Amino acid sequence: MPDLVVDGGDKLCVQLLIELRGHVRTAGPGAVIHLIASDPAAPVDLPAWCHLTGHTYLGPVPGAERPTYALRVAGESKETEEAKPWHVA
């Protein structure tokens, strides 16, 4: 069961990652976040972003009505630039 569900709607992955960064900060270490994302790049971008920042990508959520991906918030992670989620701050 997730601690938080983020509905990304039709946003592009870069927008989703910028928004997700704020949710990660709020949720705190160990929290499981489910991200609903229709962008076809999400299954590639989200695991890459997790690898970059140190969060744990848990994969697609089975049985979800819409494409949903899970991650676990790391206790220690790397911050990214505010408007550039692919650049470590």
PDB file of N, CA and C in Angstrom:
ATOM      1  N   MET A   1       0.834  -1.178   0.000  1.00  0.00           N
ATOM      2  CA  MET A   1       0.000   0.000   0.000  1.00  0.00           C
ATOM      3  C   MET A   1       0.886   1.252   0.000  1.00  0.00           C
ATOM      4  N   PRO A   2       0.654   2.171  -0.933  1.00  0.00           N
ATOM      5  CA  PRO A   2       1.508   3.355  -1.001  1.00  0.00           C
ATOM      6  C   PRO A   2       1.218   4.338   0.133  1.00  0.00           C
ATOM      7  N   ASP A   3       2.235   5.098   0.496  1.00  0.00           N
ATOM      8  CA  ASP A   3       2.052   6.184   1.458  1.00  0.00           C
ATOM      9  C   ASP A   3       1.458   7.407   0.765  1.00  0.00           C
ATOM     10  N   LEU A   4       1.696   7.507  -0.549  1.00  0.00           N
ATOM     11  CA  LEU A   4       1.243   8.660  -1.319  1.00  0.00           C
ATOM     12  C   LEU A   4       1.027   8.246  -2.765  1.00  0.00           C
ATOM     13  N   VAL A   5      -0.046   8.743  -3.377  1.00  0.00           N
ATOM     14  CA  VAL A   5      -0.304   8.528  -4.793  1.00  0.00           C
ATOM     15  C   VAL A   5      -0.267   9.895  -5.471  1.00  0.00           C
ATOM     16  N   VAL A   6       0.549  10.011  -6.507  1.00  0.00           N
ATOM     17  CA  VAL A   6       0.661  11.253  -7.273  1.00  0.00           C
ATOM     18  C   VAL A   6       0.093  10.994  -8.654  1.00  0.00           C
ATOM     19  N   ASP A   7      -0.959  11.724  -9.015  1.00  0.00           N
ATOM     20  CA  ASP A   7      -1.569  11.579 -10.335  1.00  0.00           C
ATOM     21  C   ASP A   7      -0.949  12.606 -11.267  1.00  0.00           C
ATOM     22  N   GLY A   8      -0.084  12.126 -12.151  1.00  0.00           N
ATOM     23  CA  GLY A   8       0.603  13.006 -13.078  1.00  0.00           C
ATOM     24  C   GLY A   8      -0.206  13.364 -14.309  1.00  0.00           C
ATOM     25  N   GLY A   9      -1.355  12.721 -14.471  1.00  0.00           N
ATOM     26  CA  GLY A   9      -2.217  13.024 -15.613  1.00  0.00           C
ATOM     27  C   GLY A   9      -1.478  12.887 -16.930  1.00  0.00           C
ATOM     28  N   ASP A  10      -1.616  13.888 -17.778  1.00  0.00           N
ATOM     29  CA  ASP A  10      -0.985  13.873 -19.102  1.00  0.00           C
ATOM     30  C   ASP A  10       0.313  14.666 -19.157  1.00  0.00           C
ATOM     31  N   LYS A  11       0.891  14.965 -18.005  1.00  0.00           N
ATOM     32  CA  LYS A  11       2.119  15.765 -17.983  1.00  0.00           C
ATOM     33  C   LYS A  11       3.278  14.987 -18.600  1.00  0.00           C
ATOM     34  N   LEU A  12       4.193  15.727 -19.193  1.00  0.00           N
ATOM     35  CA  LEU A  12       5.433  15.135 -19.692  1.00  0.00           C
ATOM     36  C   LEU A  12       6.312  14.752 -18.515  1.00  0.00           C
ATOM     37  N   CYS A  13       7.189  13.800 -18.730  1.00  0.00           N
ATOM     38  CA  CYS A  13       8.027  13.289 -17.648  1.00  0.00           C
ATOM     39  C   CYS A  13       8.832  14.376 -16.949  1.00  0.00           C
ATOM     40  N   VAL A  14       9.377  15.317 -17.687  1.00  0.00           N
ATOM     41  CA  VAL A  14      10.179  16.359 -17.034  1.00  0.00           C
ATOM     42  C   VAL A  14       9.314  17.125 -16.041  1.00  0.00           C
ATOM     43  N   GLN A  15       8.066  17.413 -16.386  1.00  0.00           N
ATOM     44  CA  GLN A  15       7.160  18.106 -15.462  1.00  0.00           C
ATOM     45  C   GLN A  15       6.834  17.214 -14.276  1.00  0.00           C
ATOM     46  N   LEU A  16       6.622  15.931 -14.539  1.00  0.00           N
ATOM     47  CA  LEU A  16       6.323  14.985 -13.470  1.00  0.00           C
ATOM     48  C   LEU A  16       7.461  14.890 -12.463  1.00  0.00           C
ATOM     49  N   LEU A  17       8.678  14.846 -12.964  1.00  0.00           N
ATOM     50  CA  LEU A  17       9.831  14.715 -12.074  1.00  0.00           C
ATOM     51  C   LEU A  17      10.027  15.954 -11.222  1.00  0.00           C
ATOM     52  N   ILE A  18       9.764  17.125 -11.785  1.00  0.00           N
ATOM     53  CA  ILE A  18       9.857  18.362 -11.012  1.00  0.00           C
ATOM     54  C   ILE A  18       8.818  18.335  -9.892  1.00  0.00           C
ATOM     55  N   GLU A  19       7.601  17.913 -10.216  1.00  0.00           N
ATOM     56  CA  GLU A  19       6.540  17.808  -9.215  1.00  0.00           C
ATOM     57  C   GLU A  19       6.852  16.710  -8.199  1.00  0.00           C
ATOM     58  N   LEU A  20       7.342  15.580  -8.684  1.00  0.00           N
ATOM     59  CA  LEU A  20       7.647  14.451  -7.814  1.00  0.00           C
ATOM     60  C   LEU A  20       8.695  14.818  -6.769  1.00  0.00           C
ATOM     61  N   ARG A  21       9.652  15.627  -7.143  1.00  0.00           N
ATOM     62  CA  ARG A  21      10.709  16.030  -6.211  1.00  0.00           C
ATOM     63  C   ARG A  21      10.106  16.646  -4.945  1.00  0.00           C
ATOM     64  N   GLY A  22       9.094  17.492  -5.094  1.00  0.00           N
ATOM     65  CA  GLY A  22       8.434  18.093  -3.935  1.00  0.00           C
ATOM     66  C   GLY A  22       7.714  17.062  -3.084  1.00  0.00           C
ATOM     67  N   HIS A  23       7.065  16.102  -3.737  1.00  0.00           N
ATOM     68  CA  HIS A  23       6.364  15.050  -3.003  1.00  0.00           C
ATOM     69  C   HIS A  23       7.347  14.166  -2.244  1.00  0.00           C
ATOM     70  N   VAL A  24       8.500  13.901  -2.826  1.00  0.00           N
ATOM     71  CA  VAL A  24       9.531  13.087  -2.174  1.00  0.00           C
ATOM     72  C   VAL A  24       9.982  13.776  -0.889  1.00  0.00           C
ATOM     73  N   ARG A  25      10.191  15.080  -0.958  1.00  0.00           N
ATOM     74  CA  ARG A  25      10.631  15.832   0.222  1.00  0.00           C
ATOM     75  C   ARG A  25       9.582  15.757   1.333  1.00  0.00           C
ATOM     76  N   THR A  26       8.329  15.885   0.967  1.00  0.00           N
ATOM     77  CA  THR A  26       7.236  15.872   1.942  1.00  0.00           C
ATOM     78  C   THR A  26       7.025  14.486   2.524  1.00  0.00           C
ATOM     79  N   ALA A  27       7.094  13.459   1.688  1.00  0.00           N
ATOM     80  CA  ALA A  27       6.802  12.092   2.124  1.00  0.00           C
ATOM     81  C   ALA A  27       7.837  11.572   3.119  1.00  0.00           C
ATOM     82  N   GLY A  28       9.089  11.901   2.889  1.00  0.00           N
ATOM     83  CA  GLY A  28      10.141  11.493   3.809  1.00  0.00           C
ATOM     84  C   GLY A  28      10.697  10.102   3.538  1.00  0.00           C
ATOM     85  N   PRO A  29      11.835   9.785   4.158  1.00  0.00           N
ATOM     86  CA  PRO A  29      12.540   8.528   3.941  1.00  0.00           C
ATOM     87  C   PRO A  29      11.672   7.303   4.227  1.00  0.00           C
ATOM     88  N   GLY A  30      11.772   6.319   3.336  1.00  0.00           N
ATOM     89  CA  GLY A  30      11.063   5.069   3.497  1.00  0.00           C
ATOM     90  C   GLY A  30       9.657   5.070   2.911  1.00  0.00           C
ATOM     91  N   ALA A  31       9.134   6.234   2.587  1.00  0.00           N
ATOM     92  CA  ALA A  31       7.780   6.310   2.034  1.00  0.00           C
ATOM     93  C   ALA A  31       7.733   5.678   0.646  1.00  0.00           C
ATOM     94  N   VAL A  32       6.627   5.019   0.344  1.00  0.00           N
ATOM     95  CA  VAL A  32       6.405   4.460  -0.984  1.00  0.00           C
ATOM     96  C   VAL A  32       5.440   5.390  -1.715  1.00  0.00           C
ATOM     97  N   ILE A  33       5.862   5.823  -2.890  1.00  0.00           N
ATOM     98  CA  ILE A  33       5.049   6.719  -3.705  1.00  0.00           C
ATOM     99  C   ILE A  33       4.659   5.998  -4.980  1.00  0.00           C
ATOM    100  N   HIS A  34       3.384   6.066  -5.329  1.00  0.00           N
ATOM    101  CA  HIS A  34       2.905   5.572  -6.612  1.00  0.00           C
ATOM    102  C   HIS A  34       2.672   6.776  -7.505  1.00  0.00           C
ATOM    103  N   LEU A  35       3.280   6.761  -8.670  1.00  0.00           N
ATOM    104  CA  LEU A  35       3.145   7.842  -9.644  1.00  0.00           C
ATOM    105  C   LEU A  35       2.348   7.334 -10.835  1.00  0.00           C
ATOM    106  N   ILE A  36       1.201   7.975 -11.072  1.00  0.00           N
ATOM    107  CA  ILE A  36       0.378   7.652 -12.235  1.00  0.00           C
ATOM    108  C   ILE A  36       0.879   8.547 -13.358  1.00  0.00           C
ATOM    109  N   ALA A  37       1.318   7.934 -14.449  1.00  0.00           N
ATOM    110  CA  ALA A  37       1.926   8.706 -15.529  1.00  0.00           C
ATOM    111  C   ALA A  37       1.598   8.090 -16.880  1.00  0.00           C
ATOM    112  N   SER A  38       0.983   8.879 -17.753  1.00  0.00           N
ATOM    113  CA  SER A  38       0.640   8.370 -19.084  1.00  0.00           C
ATOM    114  C   SER A  38       1.740   8.615 -20.118  1.00  0.00           C
ATOM    115  N   ASP A  39       2.736   9.434 -19.775  1.00  0.00           N
ATOM    116  CA  ASP A  39       3.825   9.714 -20.711  1.00  0.00           C
ATOM    117  C   ASP A  39       4.546   8.405 -21.035  1.00  0.00           C
ATOM    118  N   PRO A  40       4.670   8.057 -22.324  1.00  0.00           N
ATOM    119  CA  PRO A  40       5.333   6.796 -22.679  1.00  0.00           C
ATOM    120  C   PRO A  40       6.793   6.726 -22.233  1.00  0.00           C
ATOM    121  N   ALA A  41       7.396   7.860 -21.910  1.00  0.00           N
ATOM    122  CA  ALA A  41       8.790   7.862 -21.449  1.00  0.00           C
ATOM    123  C   ALA A  41       8.911   7.505 -19.966  1.00  0.00           C
ATOM    124  N   ALA A  42       7.815   7.504 -19.232  1.00  0.00           N
ATOM    125  CA  ALA A  42       7.862   7.267 -17.782  1.00  0.00           C
ATOM    126  C   ALA A  42       8.563   5.966 -17.390  1.00  0.00           C
ATOM    127  N   PRO A  43       8.306   4.832 -18.066  1.00  0.00           N
ATOM    128  CA  PRO A  43       8.980   3.598 -17.641  1.00  0.00           C
ATOM    129  C   PRO A  43      10.491   3.624 -17.823  1.00  0.00           C
ATOM    130  N   VAL A  44      10.987   4.564 -18.605  1.00  0.00           N
ATOM    131  CA  VAL A  44      12.428   4.715 -18.798  1.00  0.00           C
ATOM    132  C   VAL A  44      12.965   5.838 -17.904  1.00  0.00           C
ATOM    133  N   ASP A  45      12.262   6.978 -17.908  1.00  0.00           N
ATOM    134  CA  ASP A  45      12.739   8.153 -17.181  1.00  0.00           C
ATOM    135  C   ASP A  45      12.692   7.995 -15.668  1.00  0.00           C
ATOM    136  N   LEU A  46      11.638   7.391 -15.143  1.00  0.00           N
ATOM    137  CA  LEU A  46      11.524   7.285 -13.690  1.00  0.00           C
ATOM    138  C   LEU A  46      12.622   6.414 -13.074  1.00  0.00           C
ATOM    139  N   PRO A  47      12.911   5.219 -13.622  1.00  0.00           N
ATOM    140  CA  PRO A  47      14.018   4.452 -13.035  1.00  0.00           C
ATOM    141  C   PRO A  47      15.361   5.171 -13.174  1.00  0.00           C
ATOM    142  N   ALA A  48      15.560   5.880 -14.292  1.00  0.00           N
ATOM    143  CA  ALA A  48      16.816   6.618 -14.475  1.00  0.00           C
ATOM    144  C   ALA A  48      16.936   7.736 -13.445  1.00  0.00           C
ATOM    145  N   TRP A  49      15.831   8.446 -13.193  1.00  0.00           N
ATOM    146  CA  TRP A  49      15.838   9.532 -12.214  1.00  0.00           C
ATOM    147  C   TRP A  49      16.095   8.972 -10.812  1.00  0.00           C
ATOM    148  N   CYS A  50      15.476   7.840 -10.496  1.00  0.00           N
ATOM    149  CA  CYS A  50      15.703   7.210  -9.190  1.00  0.00           C
ATOM    150  C   CYS A  50      17.175   6.828  -9.031  1.00  0.00           C
ATOM    151  N   HIS A  51      17.763   6.279 -10.074  1.00  0.00           N
ATOM    152  CA  HIS A  51      19.183   5.911 -10.032  1.00  0.00           C
ATOM    153  C   HIS A  51      20.045   7.161  -9.809  1.00  0.00           C
ATOM    154  N   LEU A  52      19.719   8.239 -10.500  1.00  0.00           N
ATOM    155  CA  LEU A  52      20.469   9.488 -10.384  1.00  0.00           C
ATOM    156  C   LEU A  52      20.383  10.061  -8.971  1.00  0.00           C
ATOM    157  N   THR A  53      19.202  10.022  -8.383  1.00  0.00           N
ATOM    158  CA  THR A  53      18.980  10.676  -7.089  1.00  0.00           C
ATOM    159  C   THR A  53      19.189   9.763  -5.882  1.00  0.00           C
ATOM    160  N   GLY A  54      19.164   8.447  -6.098  1.00  0.00           N
ATOM    161  CA  GLY A  54      19.383   7.517  -4.996  1.00  0.00           C
ATOM    162  C   GLY A  54      18.109   6.893  -4.443  1.00  0.00           C
ATOM    163  N   HIS A  55      16.954   7.234  -4.987  1.00  0.00           N
ATOM    164  CA  HIS A  55      15.699   6.610  -4.554  1.00  0.00           C
ATOM    165  C   HIS A  55      15.603   5.226  -5.185  1.00  0.00           C
ATOM    166  N   THR A  56      14.768   4.373  -4.631  1.00  0.00           N
ATOM    167  CA  THR A  56      14.632   3.005  -5.119  1.00  0.00           C
ATOM    168  C   THR A  56      13.420   2.895  -6.032  1.00  0.00           C
ATOM    169  N   TYR A  57      13.663   2.533  -7.277  1.00  0.00           N
ATOM    170  CA  TYR A  57      12.571   2.309  -8.221  1.00  0.00           C
ATOM    171  C   TYR A  57      12.024   0.913  -7.972  1.00  0.00           C
ATOM    172  N   LEU A  58      10.718   0.824  -7.697  1.00  0.00           N
ATOM    173  CA  LEU A  58      10.098  -0.467  -7.384  1.00  0.00           C
ATOM    174  C   LEU A  58       9.383  -1.083  -8.579  1.00  0.00           C
ATOM    175  N   GLY A  59       9.242  -0.317  -9.661  1.00  0.00           N
ATOM    176  CA  GLY A  59       8.665  -0.853 -10.888  1.00  0.00           C
ATOM    177  C   GLY A  59       7.205  -0.510 -11.083  1.00  0.00           C
ATOM    178  N   PRO A  60       6.644  -1.051 -12.167  1.00  0.00           N
ATOM    179  CA  PRO A  60       5.230  -0.809 -12.462  1.00  0.00           C
ATOM    180  C   PRO A  60       4.350  -1.467 -11.391  1.00  0.00           C
ATOM    181  N   VAL A  61       3.229  -0.832 -11.120  1.00  0.00           N
ATOM    182  CA  VAL A  61       2.283  -1.363 -10.136  1.00  0.00           C
ATOM    183  C   VAL A  61       1.313  -2.292 -10.865  1.00  0.00           C
ATOM    184  N   PRO A  62       1.329  -3.592 -10.555  1.00  0.00           N
ATOM    185  CA  PRO A  62       0.443  -4.533 -11.236  1.00  0.00           C
ATOM    186  C   PRO A  62      -1.018  -4.278 -10.872  1.00  0.00           C
ATOM    187  N   GLY A  63      -1.889  -4.434 -11.867  1.00  0.00           N
ATOM    188  CA  GLY A  63      -3.323  -4.303 -11.630  1.00  0.00           C
ATOM    189  C   GLY A  63      -3.854  -2.891 -11.566  1.00  0.00           C
ATOM    190  N   ALA A  64      -2.999  -1.899 -11.756  1.00  0.00           N
ATOM    191  CA  ALA A  64      -3.458  -0.510 -11.716  1.00  0.00           C
ATOM    192  C   ALA A  64      -4.292  -0.207 -12.964  1.00  0.00           C
ATOM    193  N   GLU A  65      -5.315   0.632 -12.793  1.00  0.00           N
ATOM    194  CA  GLU A  65      -6.183   0.987 -13.917  1.00  0.00           C
ATOM    195  C   GLU A  65      -5.445   1.798 -14.974  1.00  0.00           C
ATOM    196  N   ARG A  66      -4.549   2.667 -14.528  1.00  0.00           N
ATOM    197  CA  ARG A  66      -3.743   3.495 -15.436  1.00  0.00           C
ATOM    198  C   ARG A  66      -2.275   3.192 -15.182  1.00  0.00           C
ATOM    199  N   PRO A  67      -1.393   3.525 -16.130  1.00  0.00           N
ATOM    200  CA  PRO A  67       0.036   3.242 -15.913  1.00  0.00           C
ATOM    201  C   PRO A  67       0.525   3.897 -14.613  1.00  0.00           C
ATOM    202  N   THR A  68       0.993   3.064 -13.693  1.00  0.00           N
ATOM    203  CA  THR A  68       1.418   3.525 -12.373  1.00  0.00           C
ATOM    204  C   THR A  68       2.747   2.879 -12.020  1.00  0.00           C
ATOM    205  N   TYR A  69       3.636   3.684 -11.453  1.00  0.00           N
ATOM    206  CA  TYR A  69       4.991   3.235 -11.131  1.00  0.00           C
ATOM    207  C   TYR A  69       5.280   3.561  -9.673  1.00  0.00           C
ATOM    208  N   ALA A  70       6.036   2.688  -9.009  1.00  0.00           N
ATOM    209  CA  ALA A  70       6.303   2.854  -7.584  1.00  0.00           C
ATOM    210  C   ALA A  70       7.777   3.135  -7.320  1.00  0.00           C
ATOM    211  N   LEU A  71       8.008   3.941  -6.294  1.00  0.00           N
ATOM    212  CA  LEU A  71       9.370   4.191  -5.826  1.00  0.00           C
ATOM    213  C   LEU A  71       9.358   4.318  -4.312  1.00  0.00           C
ATOM    214  N   ARG A  72      10.511   4.018  -3.705  1.00  0.00           N
ATOM    215  CA  ARG A  72      10.685   4.199  -2.264  1.00  0.00           C
ATOM    216  C   ARG A  72      11.672   5.343  -2.057  1.00  0.00           C
ATOM    217  N   VAL A  73      11.288   6.274  -1.199  1.00  0.00           N
ATOM    218  CA  VAL A  73      12.107   7.448  -0.923  1.00  0.00           C
ATOM    219  C   VAL A  73      13.334   7.036  -0.102  1.00  0.00           C
ATOM    220  N   ALA A  74      14.497   7.445  -0.554  1.00  0.00           N
ATOM    221  CA  ALA A  74      15.757   7.134   0.132  1.00  0.00           C
ATOM    222  C   ALA A  74      15.964   8.046   1.335  1.00  0.00           C
ATOM    223  N   GLY A  75      16.672   7.525   2.323  1.00  0.00           N
ATOM    224  CA  GLY A  75      17.021   8.332   3.489  1.00  0.00           C
ATOM    225  C   GLY A  75      17.997   9.430   3.122  1.00  0.00           C
ATOM    226  N   GLU A  76      18.923   9.097   2.280  1.00  0.00           N
ATOM    227  CA  GLU A  76      19.883  10.082   1.787  1.00  0.00           C
ATOM    228  C   GLU A  76      19.813  10.043   0.268  1.00  0.00           C
ATOM    229  N   SER A  77      19.546  11.192  -0.327  1.00  0.00           N
ATOM    230  CA  SER A  77      19.439  11.245  -1.783  1.00  0.00           C
ATOM    231  C   SER A  77      20.100  12.512  -2.298  1.00  0.00           C
ATOM    232  N   LYS A  78      20.317  12.533  -3.585  1.00  0.00           N
ATOM    233  CA  LYS A  78      20.904  13.711  -4.223  1.00  0.00           C
ATOM    234  C   LYS A  78      19.775  14.617  -4.702  1.00  0.00           C
ATOM    235  N   GLU A  79      19.915  15.897  -4.414  1.00  0.00           N
ATOM    236  CA  GLU A  79      18.945  16.885  -4.898  1.00  0.00           C
ATOM    237  C   GLU A  79      19.248  17.207  -6.356  1.00  0.00           C
ATOM    238  N   THR A  80      18.211  17.597  -7.082  1.00  0.00           N
ATOM    239  CA  THR A  80      18.397  18.051  -8.456  1.00  0.00           C
ATOM    240  C   THR A  80      18.044  19.529  -8.538  1.00  0.00           C
ATOM    241  N   GLU A  81      18.464  20.153  -9.621  1.00  0.00           N
ATOM    242  CA  GLU A  81      18.162  21.573  -9.805  1.00  0.00           C
ATOM    243  C   GLU A  81      16.656  21.766  -9.920  1.00  0.00           C
ATOM    244  N   GLU A  82      16.161  22.906  -9.450  1.00  0.00           N
ATOM    245  CA  GLU A  82      14.722  23.162  -9.381  1.00  0.00           C
ATOM    246  C   GLU A  82      14.002  22.940 -10.705  1.00  0.00           C
ATOM    247  N   ALA A  83      14.512  23.476 -11.793  1.00  0.00           N
ATOM    248  CA  ALA A  83      13.837  23.382 -13.094  1.00  0.00           C
ATOM    249  C   ALA A  83      14.447  22.317 -14.000  1.00  0.00           C
ATOM    250  N   LYS A  84      15.478  21.621 -13.513  1.00  0.00           N
ATOM    251  CA  LYS A  84      16.161  20.629 -14.338  1.00  0.00           C
ATOM    252  C   LYS A  84      16.335  19.334 -13.540  1.00  0.00           C
ATOM    253  N   PRO A  85      15.322  18.462 -13.593  1.00  0.00           N
ATOM    254  CA  PRO A  85      15.391  17.255 -12.759  1.00  0.00           C
ATOM    255  C   PRO A  85      16.490  16.280 -13.154  1.00  0.00           C
ATOM    256  N   TRP A  86      17.140  16.503 -14.298  1.00  0.00           N
ATOM    257  CA  TRP A  86      18.219  15.606 -14.728  1.00  0.00           C
ATOM    258  C   TRP A  86      19.586  16.128 -14.327  1.00  0.00           C
ATOM    259  N   HIS A  87      19.639  17.259 -13.614  1.00  0.00           N
ATOM    260  CA  HIS A  87      20.921  17.848 -13.224  1.00  0.00           C
ATOM    261  C   HIS A  87      21.040  17.843 -11.707  1.00  0.00           C
ATOM    262  N   VAL A  88      22.027  17.155 -11.182  1.00  0.00           N
ATOM    263  CA  VAL A  88      22.259  17.129  -9.743  1.00  0.00           C
ATOM    264  C   VAL A  88      22.681  18.526  -9.300  1.00  0.00           C
ATOM    265  N   ALA A  89      22.084  18.985  -8.210  1.00  0.00           N
ATOM    266  CA  ALA A  89      22.364  20.335  -7.703  1.00  0.00           C
ATOM    267  C   ALA A  89      23.729  20.400  -7.044  1.00  0.00           C
TER     268      ALA A  89
END
